[in-house]
XYZ file of C-alpha atoms in Angstrom:
296
model
C 16.953 -13.374 2.154
C 14.991 -11.446 4.749
C 11.651 -12.787 5.983
C 8.747 -11.811 3.734
C 6.707 -8.754 4.664
C 3.052 -9.382 3.879
C 0.970 -6.236 3.634
C -2.815 -6.435 3.425
C -4.865 -3.591 1.934
C -8.191 -4.571 3.392
C -10.771 -2.379 1.647
C -9.945 0.561 -0.669
C -12.868 1.420 -2.953
C -14.120 -2.183 -3.013
C -17.789 -2.252 -2.019
C -19.804 -4.866 -0.210
C -21.773 -5.303 -3.442
C -18.549 -6.523 -5.035
C -17.453 -8.610 -2.058
C -19.628 -8.888 1.069
C -16.524 -9.621 3.171
C -14.946 -6.188 2.699
C -14.756 -4.212 5.984
C -16.175 -0.693 5.937
C -17.248 0.415 9.428
C -14.522 1.085 12.038
C -15.528 -1.978 14.074
C -15.250 -4.157 10.955
C -11.875 -2.662 10.064
C -10.551 -3.279 13.573
C -11.679 -6.912 13.621
C -10.315 -7.500 10.121
C -6.947 -5.945 10.897
C -6.465 -8.134 13.964
C -7.561 -11.272 12.087
C -5.190 -10.534 9.195
C -2.276 -9.946 11.571
C -3.055 -13.200 13.345
C -2.986 -14.902 9.922
C 0.448 -13.506 9.062
C 0.132 -9.932 7.802
C 2.761 -7.543 9.148
C 1.261 -4.318 7.759
C -2.373 -3.262 7.388
C -3.608 -0.518 5.055
C -7.175 0.779 5.023
C -9.430 3.526 3.723
C -12.258 5.159 5.675
C -15.905 5.607 4.730
C -15.986 9.431 4.849
C -15.148 10.879 1.430
C -14.763 14.646 1.524
C -14.374 14.772 5.322
C -12.175 17.384 6.957
C -8.657 16.400 7.944
C -9.653 16.380 11.613
C -12.726 14.227 11.013
C -10.751 11.812 8.839
C -8.043 11.421 11.488
C -10.598 10.587 14.152
C -12.280 8.054 11.869
C -8.982 6.253 11.295
C -8.218 6.230 15.006
C -11.694 4.918 15.810
C -10.738 1.715 13.997
C -7.087 1.629 15.033
C -7.392 2.096 18.805
C -8.861 -1.401 19.382
C -6.194 -2.889 17.103
C -3.344 -1.240 18.976
C -4.877 -2.266 22.298
C -4.880 -5.909 21.175
C -1.678 -5.742 19.127
C 0.697 -2.955 20.254
C 3.084 -4.103 17.505
C 0.545 -3.315 14.775
C 1.784 -1.391 11.733
C -1.192 0.521 10.335
C -1.418 3.288 7.776
C -4.101 5.234 5.852
C -4.649 6.237 2.259
C -4.174 9.801 1.012
C -6.771 12.394 2.020
C -9.259 13.722 -0.520
C -11.025 16.920 0.517
C -14.508 18.033 -0.550
C -13.134 19.427 -3.837
C -11.437 16.157 -4.768
C -7.920 17.484 -4.197
C -5.514 15.131 -2.454
C -3.191 15.963 0.401
C -1.085 14.310 3.070
C -1.759 16.699 5.950
C -3.683 14.071 7.926
C -0.407 12.206 8.418
C 0.776 14.923 10.813
C -1.877 14.146 13.428
C -1.721 10.398 12.841
C 2.042 10.427 13.421
C 1.499 12.251 16.699
C -1.023 9.537 17.632
C 1.587 6.809 17.207
C 1.427 5.764 13.554
C 4.810 4.586 12.211
C 4.109 4.174 8.492
C 3.090 7.014 6.207
C 2.122 7.137 2.555
C 3.405 8.882 -0.546
C 2.192 8.190 -4.066
C 5.097 9.682 -6.039
C 3.439 10.486 -9.371
C 0.255 10.979 -11.364
C -1.861 8.543 -13.357
C -5.187 8.359 -15.197
C -7.667 6.064 -13.438
C -11.018 5.287 -14.999
C -13.541 2.814 -16.299
C -14.184 1.345 -19.755
C -17.061 2.574 -21.886
C -19.408 0.437 -23.994
C -16.761 0.216 -26.729
C -14.110 -0.943 -24.288
C -12.250 2.364 -24.354
C -10.768 3.899 -21.194
C -13.204 6.551 -20.007
C -13.486 9.215 -17.325
C -11.772 12.464 -16.383
C -10.143 11.485 -13.075
C -6.435 12.138 -12.959
C -4.840 11.028 -9.712
C -2.479 13.966 -9.470
C 0.619 14.254 -7.305
C 2.895 17.034 -8.524
C 6.571 17.075 -7.579
C 5.771 19.816 -5.057
C 3.050 17.660 -3.464
C 5.405 14.666 -3.410
C 8.076 16.769 -1.726
C 5.581 17.959 0.887
C 4.506 14.360 1.576
C 8.123 13.326 2.083
C 8.703 16.295 4.397
C 5.702 15.250 6.506
C 7.009 11.687 6.713
C 10.503 12.854 7.611
C 9.307 15.308 10.284
C 6.776 12.832 11.683
C 9.253 9.929 11.743
C 7.085 7.940 9.331
C 8.407 5.364 6.884
C 6.707 6.225 3.563
C 4.812 3.452 1.816
C 5.400 4.169 -1.885
C 2.780 3.103 -4.425
C 4.326 2.663 -7.874
C 1.530 2.779 -10.448
C 3.857 3.155 -13.426
C 7.620 3.529 -14.037
C 7.660 7.309 -13.658
C 6.608 6.916 -10.038
C 9.680 4.793 -9.394
C 12.028 7.170 -11.184
C 10.764 10.029 -9.014
C 11.308 7.915 -5.901
C 14.847 7.119 -6.981
C 15.579 10.802 -7.539
C 14.773 11.514 -3.883
C 16.711 8.426 -2.817
C 19.778 9.330 -4.885
C 19.774 12.808 -3.368
C 19.666 11.329 0.134
C 16.272 12.947 0.748
C 14.030 9.890 0.939
C 12.717 9.494 4.506
C 13.928 6.475 6.467
C 11.767 3.356 6.537
C 10.521 3.506 2.947
C 8.959 0.537 1.173
C 8.302 0.357 -2.568
C 5.141 -1.401 -3.777
C 5.186 -2.275 -7.486
C 1.594 -2.181 -8.744
C 1.060 -4.337 -11.845
C -2.286 -3.850 -13.580
C -4.457 -6.384 -15.336
C -6.743 -5.186 -18.135
C -9.306 -4.546 -15.406
C -7.072 -2.181 -13.435
C -8.345 -0.375 -10.355
C -11.693 0.948 -11.579
C -12.069 -0.875 -14.898
C -9.347 0.476 -17.172
C -5.697 -0.652 -17.135
C -2.654 1.461 -16.263
C 1.092 0.981 -15.961
C 2.785 -2.351 -16.603
C 1.105 -5.781 -16.809
C 1.889 -8.601 -14.342
C 4.608 -10.326 -16.364
C 8.157 -11.451 -15.680
C 9.534 -8.950 -18.192
C 7.666 -6.116 -16.480
C 9.039 -7.180 -13.098
C 12.546 -7.321 -14.518
C 12.122 -3.819 -15.958
C 11.327 -2.470 -12.495
C 14.181 -4.432 -10.940
C 16.556 -2.973 -13.522
C 15.585 0.489 -12.300
C 16.084 -0.677 -8.715
C 19.542 -2.128 -9.378
C 21.853 -0.809 -6.658
C 18.980 0.486 -4.521
C 18.455 -1.187 -1.148
C 14.857 -0.098 -0.486
C 12.652 -3.143 0.308
C 10.039 -3.766 -2.378
C 6.832 -5.727 -2.820
C 4.581 -6.718 -5.712
C 0.837 -6.343 -6.091
C -1.621 -7.108 -8.899
C -4.409 -4.583 -9.333
C -7.531 -6.239 -10.688
C -6.153 -9.748 -10.309
C -5.249 -12.490 -7.848
C -1.610 -12.143 -6.810
C -0.978 -15.509 -5.201
C -2.626 -17.337 -8.097
C -0.206 -15.637 -10.474
C 3.379 -16.644 -11.280
C 4.458 -13.073 -10.488
C 4.208 -13.647 -6.732
C 6.593 -16.598 -6.770
C 9.010 -14.758 -9.075
C 9.055 -11.818 -6.663
C 9.725 -14.058 -3.679
C 12.566 -15.768 -5.522
C 14.088 -12.356 -6.286
C 13.905 -11.172 -2.679
C 10.636 -9.249 -2.820
C 7.619 -9.018 -0.544
C 3.856 -9.376 -1.082
C 0.973 -6.878 -1.088
C -2.456 -8.555 -1.031
C -5.981 -7.686 0.058
C -9.503 -6.931 -1.131
C -8.610 -3.402 -2.252
C -6.975 -4.743 -5.420
C -8.348 -8.275 -5.641
C -10.010 -8.973 -8.993
C -10.238 -12.731 -9.237
C -13.327 -14.847 -9.813
C -13.938 -15.623 -6.125
C -15.221 -13.644 -3.137
C -12.454 -14.419 -0.613
C -11.875 -12.765 2.725
C -8.771 -10.768 3.471
C -7.712 -13.559 5.823
C -8.007 -16.011 2.922
C -5.657 -13.866 0.837
C -3.146 -13.462 3.668
C -3.245 -17.208 4.388
C -2.603 -17.964 0.715
C 0.375 -15.586 0.767
C 1.757 -17.313 3.868
C 1.360 -20.731 2.213
C 3.188 -19.498 -0.903
C 6.067 -18.178 1.209
C 6.321 -21.586 2.871
C 6.427 -23.355 -0.504
C 9.188 -21.045 -1.716
C 11.112 -21.534 1.522
C 10.939 -18.018 2.952
C 9.752 -17.257 6.443
C 7.019 -14.663 7.051
C 7.990 -11.521 8.973
C 6.282 -10.462 12.177
C 5.351 -6.770 12.525
C 8.432 -6.172 14.683
C 10.637 -7.885 12.108
C 9.019 -5.863 9.326
C 9.760 -2.653 11.214
C 13.377 -3.740 11.540
C 13.701 -4.743 7.880
C 12.260 -1.423 6.745
C 14.300 0.533 9.260
C 11.228 2.332 10.554
C 12.081 5.260 12.818
C 10.745 5.245 16.331
C 7.475 7.182 16.443
C 7.261 10.631 17.983
C 5.728 9.201 21.168
C 8.600 6.689 21.486
C 11.476 9.023 20.698
C 10.564 11.608 23.302
C 9.713 14.272 20.728
């Protein structure tokens, strides 16, 4: 089996009130990214602290954190989240400028899902629908293809994967894709569950859909502790990769991102699989050369 790609999502919507170790400011993000790579992470994903910012402002905020990382680690594989504008609509237009600045991994969330909290009765509550229509998904893939970005594909529920496979079957999925299977605990992302639970049967259901597909895949537990769960070892035994980090962590500790990466590395060693470097991860994924490297 290939070496294991460890991706670390270092912040997301996790606040310092929840975990004081979560990086928020660009300087914190830069230091955390370098530390996580030194610990064994091949890919780093982060959000920025400017909700509702313009595309241009958001791009500059990402680059403010990434420039020191790339100066220290030119092999770094970094990518952002989707862009929410002031109206709450999501888009992928920021990827255009980030690709031109040297980013090699993009993002596409190929579906829609309800995300919310639980009310006093324990019922899912809230009116936020994370919406990605087929037209929006197609536009995101076009941006990745034109910008020579390998799309990082978040799979919140099975429909996301079936949409991905439709593009793949048609030969229209951009090169360098990676599938991340997001399993949700009862806590989920914001408090309410979604998708499939972190069980062996759920993993096998996804792998049945992936039968015959050669896209590299990883597992993540939203609202849980991946490396403390049997799911991580099962995924490694089946040839998968690991997605960890404080964005999704929901255990009963307040670890650092480096702690979570180090635990993932130790698990890979116990299972007998080597951990991939960023350059090896780029090769495994088949990431295209960035615009600045290809002469475009």
